[in-house]
Structure formats: C-alpha cells, structure tokens
Amino acid sequence: MPLLDVQDVSIRFGGLRALSGFSFSLDQGELVALIGPNGAGKTTAFNVVTGVYAPTAGSITLGGRRIDGKSPIVINHAGLARTFQNIRLFRNLSVLDNVIVGFNRAAQQGLLRTLLRTPRFIRQRRDFYARGRQLLELFGLGHLAGTPAGSLAYGDQRRLEIARALATDPRILLLDEPAAGMNPQEKLALMDLIRLVQEKFAVGIWLIEHDMRLVMSIAQRITVLDHGEMIAVGTPAQIQSDPAVIEAYLGEPMPAA
C-alpha cells in the first residue's frame, strides 16, 4: 500500500465540480509533481488532502489510516505538512521562532506543563532551539535566526516556510508553487534544496509548480490536471510528449531536460 493513497476523490462547490475522480499515490522518498493550467484544480487537490476541504466522494489514506474529512491539525499530526502558494509565515516572529512553532505542533505540550515550566518542558525547549538552529543552518538561514521573518528576502521566506513545515516531522511534504516569484538563480537554488530535503529527510514530496524546467528536472513522476480531471500520469519524458498534455497545457513539446 502506498504511504499516501488518494482514490476517486471528487469535490463540488455548489454546482461546480472542482475535482472529479482524482486518484494519486505517493511513497516515502518519492518526488512527484502535479501540473496543469490555472484553474485546473491543483490547489483544490492539495486542500482536500490536507483537510481544508472535505471530499464529496472518494477516500484518502495516509499510512493505511483514513484521513479524508479530518481537520488539518489531525492530518498534520498524522504526518503530512505543506507550504502555501501565498507565503504564510509569522512575520513578526523571528526566523528561529517560526521554526519552533513547527516543533511545538509536533510536541503536543500539555497546558499544565507549559504553565508550570517543568524540567521536562525546559529540556524540550532547549532541544527545540538547538534543532531549530541546525535546521536553519541546513537551509542557509542560520545567520538570520534572530531576524523578523517578515523582513527576509522573498527567496529566504520560501526556504523558511519549507523549514517550518519540516519541523513538524512529516512523512509527506506538499509544496504549493515554491518557485513562484523567484528569479532564475533562486530557482536553481530551490531545486538543489528540494533534492536535499528529499534525500536527507526521506520524505515523500508532492509538488505543484508552473515552472516546467524545474518540474522536468526533479520530478520522478507527474500527474496532469485539466478542468478538475486527470488527463495524464507518467514520467517527465512521457508527459512532455503526451498529445493531450501538449494541447491542454504545454502548447508544444519541451526540449529534453
């Protein structure tokens, strides 16, 4: 059984079917992309899997456990984390404290232990800060640990959002257009970072991205959506030459990566 298994998921908003019969699977350590035109249903698929929306049909399992219809917090604790198309950092908190928020989500500290600041609580906080600094160093943000997150350069904010998601200790990481707004040099650095995350953290990565050179360079498998329906699934080479994909999205075959 795949780590994440989405079977025949559909969702309606009034009379509009935003996703129809969507099926998808992802194993630990895989890097899979979801592409398609604007309005194809990509972010809707992410939102259904992460609990923002409940599907009107179908099933979603993570590690063999049904998660469809569960809250985002429950799904996060089950091992699934995400970033967003529009960056959602705590802008007034420091870079390090943004990462600590992720550790706190994973820890599920009791209110009494927090209020009393028990020795166990203090030890755990020290551990969080040590681990947080290590994570920031890995992401090239260690020197910015005390900086307010809202003052970071755009590319650094993107990296911080990924670091915070990893602090929740996920088995699967969803990245919603991580290269949006980046310049070519930042995109190259992002590709290296995504590969590093995949290898070092052994997480499954599910990626939405419009930059086709980035997608074709790093994805092992690609799913293509159009008007809420799957029109193709395959390797980058298969997707680049698929007539339905070329007509709906690519416009012309892409040169080999």
Short mmCIF file of C-alpha atoms in Angstrom, two decimals:
data_model
loop_
_atom_site.label_atom_id
_atom_site.label_comp_id
_atom_site.label_asym_id
_atom_site.label_seq_id
_atom_site.Cartn_x
_atom_site.Cartn_y
_atom_site.Cartn_z
CA MET A 1 0.00 0.00 0.00
CA PRO A 2 1.37 3.48 -0.86
CA LEU A 3 2.15 5.83 2.01
CA LEU A 4 -0.39 8.33 0.65
CA ASP A 5 -3.26 6.86 -1.34
CA VAL A 6 -5.97 9.04 -2.89
CA GLN A 7 -8.76 7.11 -4.57
CA ASP A 8 -11.51 8.54 -6.82
CA VAL A 9 -11.76 11.81 -4.90
CA SER A 10 -14.29 14.38 -6.09
CA ILE A 11 -15.42 17.68 -4.63
CA ARG A 12 -18.21 20.04 -5.58
CA PHE A 13 -18.74 23.68 -4.72
CA GLY A 14 -22.44 24.19 -5.35
CA GLY A 15 -23.00 23.09 -8.94
CA LEU A 16 -19.29 23.25 -9.81
CA ARG A 17 -17.28 20.05 -9.74
CA ALA A 18 -13.76 21.27 -8.94
CA LEU A 19 -12.20 17.80 -8.82
CA SER A 20 -13.56 14.66 -10.44
CA GLY A 21 -12.42 11.09 -9.81
CA PHE A 22 -8.92 12.14 -8.77
CA SER A 23 -6.59 9.28 -7.86
CA PHE A 24 -2.99 9.60 -6.75
CA SER A 25 -0.37 7.73 -4.74
CA LEU A 26 2.95 8.64 -3.18
CA ASP A 27 5.54 6.54 -1.37
CA GLN A 28 8.14 7.64 1.14
CA GLY A 29 11.11 9.21 -0.62
CA GLU A 30 9.29 9.84 -3.91
CA LEU A 31 9.16 13.26 -5.58
CA VAL A 32 6.01 13.65 -7.66
CA ALA A 33 4.63 16.75 -9.38
CA LEU A 34 1.08 17.93 -10.08
CA ILE A 35 0.77 20.30 -13.04
CA GLY A 36 -1.93 21.86 -15.19
CA PRO A 37 -3.35 25.19 -16.35
CA ASN A 38 -4.60 27.82 -13.92
CA GLY A 39 -7.95 26.70 -12.52
CA ALA A 40 -7.24 23.04 -13.27
CA GLY A 41 -7.85 22.00 -9.64
CA LYS A 42 -4.29 21.59 -8.39
CA THR A 43 -4.56 23.61 -5.19
CA THR A 44 -8.02 22.14 -4.63
CA ALA A 45 -6.40 18.69 -4.65
CA PHE A 46 -3.89 19.87 -2.04
CA ASN A 47 -6.67 21.41 0.05
CA VAL A 48 -8.72 18.20 0.03
CA VAL A 49 -5.75 16.04 1.01
CA THR A 50 -4.69 18.43 3.80
CA GLY A 51 -8.19 18.77 5.27
CA VAL A 52 -9.03 22.32 4.20
CA TYR A 53 -11.97 20.83 2.26
CA ALA A 54 -13.78 17.54 2.82
CA PRO A 55 -14.26 15.49 -0.36
CA THR A 56 -17.78 14.75 -1.54
CA ALA A 57 -16.67 11.32 -2.76
CA GLY A 58 -13.65 9.05 -2.59
CA SER A 59 -11.11 8.13 0.08
CA ILE A 60 -7.70 9.32 1.27
CA THR A 61 -5.38 7.20 3.40
CA LEU A 62 -2.03 8.05 4.96
CA GLY A 63 -0.04 5.10 6.21
CA GLY A 64 -3.16 2.95 5.89
CA ARG A 65 -5.26 5.32 8.03
CA ARG A 66 -8.26 7.18 6.60
CA ILE A 67 -7.73 10.95 6.79
CA ASP A 68 -10.39 12.28 4.42
CA GLY A 69 -12.67 14.70 6.24
CA LYS A 70 -10.25 15.06 9.18
CA SER A 71 -9.10 18.50 10.35
CA PRO A 72 -5.80 19.98 9.08
CA ILE A 73 -4.30 19.64 12.58
CA VAL A 74 -5.16 15.94 12.80
CA ILE A 75 -3.76 15.36 9.31
CA ASN A 76 -0.57 17.25 10.16
CA HIS A 77 -0.06 15.11 13.27
CA ALA A 78 -0.60 12.03 11.10
CA GLY A 79 2.48 13.01 9.12
CA LEU A 80 1.53 15.42 6.34
CA ALA A 81 2.80 19.02 6.10
CA ARG A 82 2.51 21.69 3.42
CA THR A 83 3.58 25.10 2.25
CA PHE A 84 1.26 27.56 0.54
CA GLN A 85 1.16 29.40 -2.76
CA ASN A 86 0.99 32.65 -0.75
CA ILE A 87 3.63 32.59 1.97
CA ARG A 88 2.13 32.25 5.45
CA LEU A 89 4.88 32.98 7.94
CA PHE A 90 4.51 34.62 11.34
CA ARG A 91 6.04 37.82 10.05
CA ASN A 92 6.65 39.49 13.43
CA LEU A 93 8.31 36.43 14.97
CA SER A 94 11.99 35.72 14.44
CA VAL A 95 13.16 33.24 11.83
CA LEU A 96 14.08 30.79 14.59
CA ASP A 97 10.75 31.18 16.40
CA ASN A 98 8.90 30.39 13.16
CA VAL A 99 10.69 27.03 13.11
CA ILE A 100 9.99 26.49 16.83
CA VAL A 101 6.27 26.84 16.05
CA GLY A 102 6.63 23.75 13.87
CA PHE A 103 8.30 21.80 16.66
CA ASN A 104 5.57 22.87 19.07
CA ARG A 105 2.93 21.46 16.74
CA ALA A 106 4.69 18.10 16.77
CA ALA A 107 5.22 18.09 20.56
CA GLN A 108 1.60 18.47 21.73
CA GLN A 109 2.69 20.00 25.03
CA GLY A 110 0.12 19.95 27.81
CA LEU A 111 -1.13 23.28 29.14
CA LEU A 112 -0.18 22.50 32.75
CA ARG A 113 3.39 21.53 31.84
CA THR A 114 3.73 24.71 29.80
CA LEU A 115 2.39 26.98 32.55
CA LEU A 116 4.48 25.36 35.28
CA ARG A 117 7.61 25.25 33.07
CA THR A 118 8.51 21.81 34.39
CA PRO A 119 12.07 20.48 33.97
CA ARG A 120 10.83 18.29 31.10
CA PHE A 121 9.31 21.33 29.42
CA ILE A 122 12.55 23.34 29.79
CA ARG A 123 14.67 20.46 28.44
CA GLN A 124 12.39 20.13 25.46
CA ARG A 125 12.51 23.85 24.72
CA ARG A 126 16.30 23.78 24.75
CA ASP A 127 16.22 20.81 22.39
CA PHE A 128 13.82 22.65 20.07
CA TYR A 129 16.07 25.67 19.86
CA ALA A 130 19.14 23.53 19.20
CA ARG A 131 17.35 21.55 16.49
CA GLY A 132 15.87 24.74 15.06
CA ARG A 133 19.31 26.29 14.64
CA GLN A 134 20.58 23.11 12.98
CA LEU A 135 17.66 23.17 10.55
CA LEU A 136 18.25 26.83 9.73
CA GLU A 137 21.95 26.15 9.08
CA LEU A 138 20.97 23.38 6.68
CA PHE A 139 18.71 25.83 4.82
CA GLY A 140 21.34 28.57 4.73
CA LEU A 141 19.39 30.72 7.18
CA GLY A 142 21.41 30.25 10.36
CA HIS A 143 22.83 33.77 10.28
CA LEU A 144 19.27 35.14 10.13
CA ALA A 145 17.91 33.25 13.16
CA GLY A 146 17.08 36.39 15.14
CA THR A 147 15.73 38.38 12.19
CA PRO A 148 11.96 39.06 11.93
CA ALA A 149 10.61 36.68 9.30
CA GLY A 150 8.75 39.46 7.51
CA SER A 151 11.98 41.28 6.72
CA LEU A 152 13.58 38.36 4.85
CA ALA A 153 14.15 38.43 1.12
CA TYR A 154 11.46 36.60 -0.83
CA GLY A 155 13.55 33.52 -1.59
CA ASP A 156 14.60 33.24 2.05
CA GLN A 157 10.95 33.38 3.14
CA ARG A 158 10.20 30.47 0.81
CA ARG A 159 13.04 28.45 2.33
CA LEU A 160 11.92 29.30 5.85
CA GLU A 161 8.39 28.11 5.10
CA ILE A 162 9.77 24.74 3.96
CA ALA A 163 11.97 24.53 7.08
CA ARG A 164 8.99 25.23 9.34
CA ALA A 165 6.95 22.52 7.61
CA LEU A 166 9.77 20.03 8.13
CA ALA A 167 9.89 20.92 11.83
CA THR A 168 6.52 19.16 12.23
CA ASP A 169 8.35 15.89 11.35
CA PRO A 170 6.22 14.94 8.32
CA ARG A 171 6.36 11.78 6.29
CA ILE A 172 4.99 13.67 3.29
CA LEU A 173 5.63 17.29 2.33
CA LEU A 174 3.37 19.21 -0.05
CA LEU A 175 4.91 22.22 -1.81
CA ASP A 176 2.44 24.60 -3.48
CA GLU A 177 4.30 26.58 -6.18
CA PRO A 178 7.53 27.04 -4.19
CA ALA A 179 9.29 28.74 -7.14
CA ALA A 180 6.58 31.38 -7.66
CA GLY A 181 8.13 34.85 -7.80
CA MET A 182 11.72 33.57 -7.81
CA ASN A 183 14.42 34.65 -10.23
CA PRO A 184 16.40 32.05 -12.24
CA GLN A 185 19.24 31.86 -9.69
CA GLU A 186 16.79 31.38 -6.81
CA LYS A 187 15.03 28.62 -8.76
CA LEU A 188 18.31 26.75 -9.25
CA ALA A 189 19.00 27.01 -5.52
CA LEU A 190 15.45 25.80 -4.81
CA MET A 191 15.93 22.71 -6.98
CA ASP A 192 19.06 21.83 -5.01
CA LEU A 193 17.20 22.41 -1.74
CA ILE A 194 14.27 20.18 -2.72
CA ARG A 195 16.66 17.39 -3.68
CA LEU A 196 18.46 17.84 -0.35
CA VAL A 197 15.19 17.65 1.59
CA GLN A 198 14.16 14.51 -0.28
CA GLU A 199 17.46 12.77 0.42
CA LYS A 200 18.22 13.95 3.98
CA PHE A 201 14.71 13.74 5.44
CA ALA A 202 13.48 10.74 3.38
CA VAL A 203 10.07 12.38 2.94
CA GLY A 204 7.70 11.94 0.05
CA ILE A 205 7.35 15.26 -1.78
CA TRP A 206 4.27 16.29 -3.75
CA LEU A 207 4.91 19.42 -5.76
CA ILE A 208 2.67 21.90 -7.58
CA GLU A 209 4.70 24.08 -9.91
CA HIS A 210 4.29 26.08 -13.12
CA ASP A 211 7.99 26.22 -13.96
CA MET A 212 8.25 23.27 -16.30
CA ARG A 213 12.04 23.21 -16.43
CA LEU A 214 12.11 22.81 -12.66
CA VAL A 215 9.41 20.12 -12.74
CA MET A 216 11.01 18.13 -15.53
CA SER A 217 14.39 18.32 -13.82
CA ILE A 218 13.42 16.96 -10.41
CA ALA A 219 10.10 15.05 -10.62
CA GLN A 220 10.14 11.27 -10.84
CA ARG A 221 6.50 11.14 -11.87
CA ILE A 222 3.97 13.77 -12.98
CA THR A 223 0.17 13.97 -12.82
CA VAL A 224 -1.58 16.45 -15.12
CA LEU A 225 -4.96 18.00 -14.31
CA ASP A 226 -7.26 19.95 -16.61
CA HIS A 227 -10.68 21.26 -15.53
CA GLY A 228 -10.54 19.07 -12.43
CA GLU A 229 -9.87 15.83 -14.31
CA MET A 230 -6.70 13.80 -14.72
CA ILE A 231 -5.54 13.77 -18.33
CA ALA A 232 -2.14 12.10 -17.95
CA VAL A 233 0.19 10.37 -15.50
CA GLY A 234 3.75 9.43 -16.33
CA THR A 235 7.45 10.15 -16.25
CA PRO A 236 8.70 13.58 -17.35
CA ALA A 237 9.64 12.15 -20.76
CA GLN A 238 6.16 10.66 -21.22
CA ILE A 239 4.41 13.86 -20.14
CA GLN A 240 6.48 16.08 -22.43
CA SER A 241 5.36 14.10 -25.49
CA ASP A 242 1.74 13.38 -24.46
CA PRO A 243 -0.60 14.93 -27.08
CA ALA A 244 -3.35 15.69 -24.53
CA VAL A 245 -0.90 17.50 -22.25
CA ILE A 246 0.62 19.46 -25.11
CA GLU A 247 -2.83 20.59 -26.24
CA ALA A 248 -4.14 21.48 -22.76
CA TYR A 249 -1.07 22.93 -21.14
CA LEU A 250 2.42 22.80 -22.63
CA GLY A 251 1.50 24.18 -26.04
CA GLU A 252 4.47 22.49 -27.65
CA PRO A 253 6.83 19.62 -26.78
CA MET A 254 9.56 20.65 -24.36
CA PRO A 255 13.22 20.01 -25.08
CA ALA A 256 14.73 17.22 -23.04
CA ALA A 257 15.94 18.35 -19.59
#
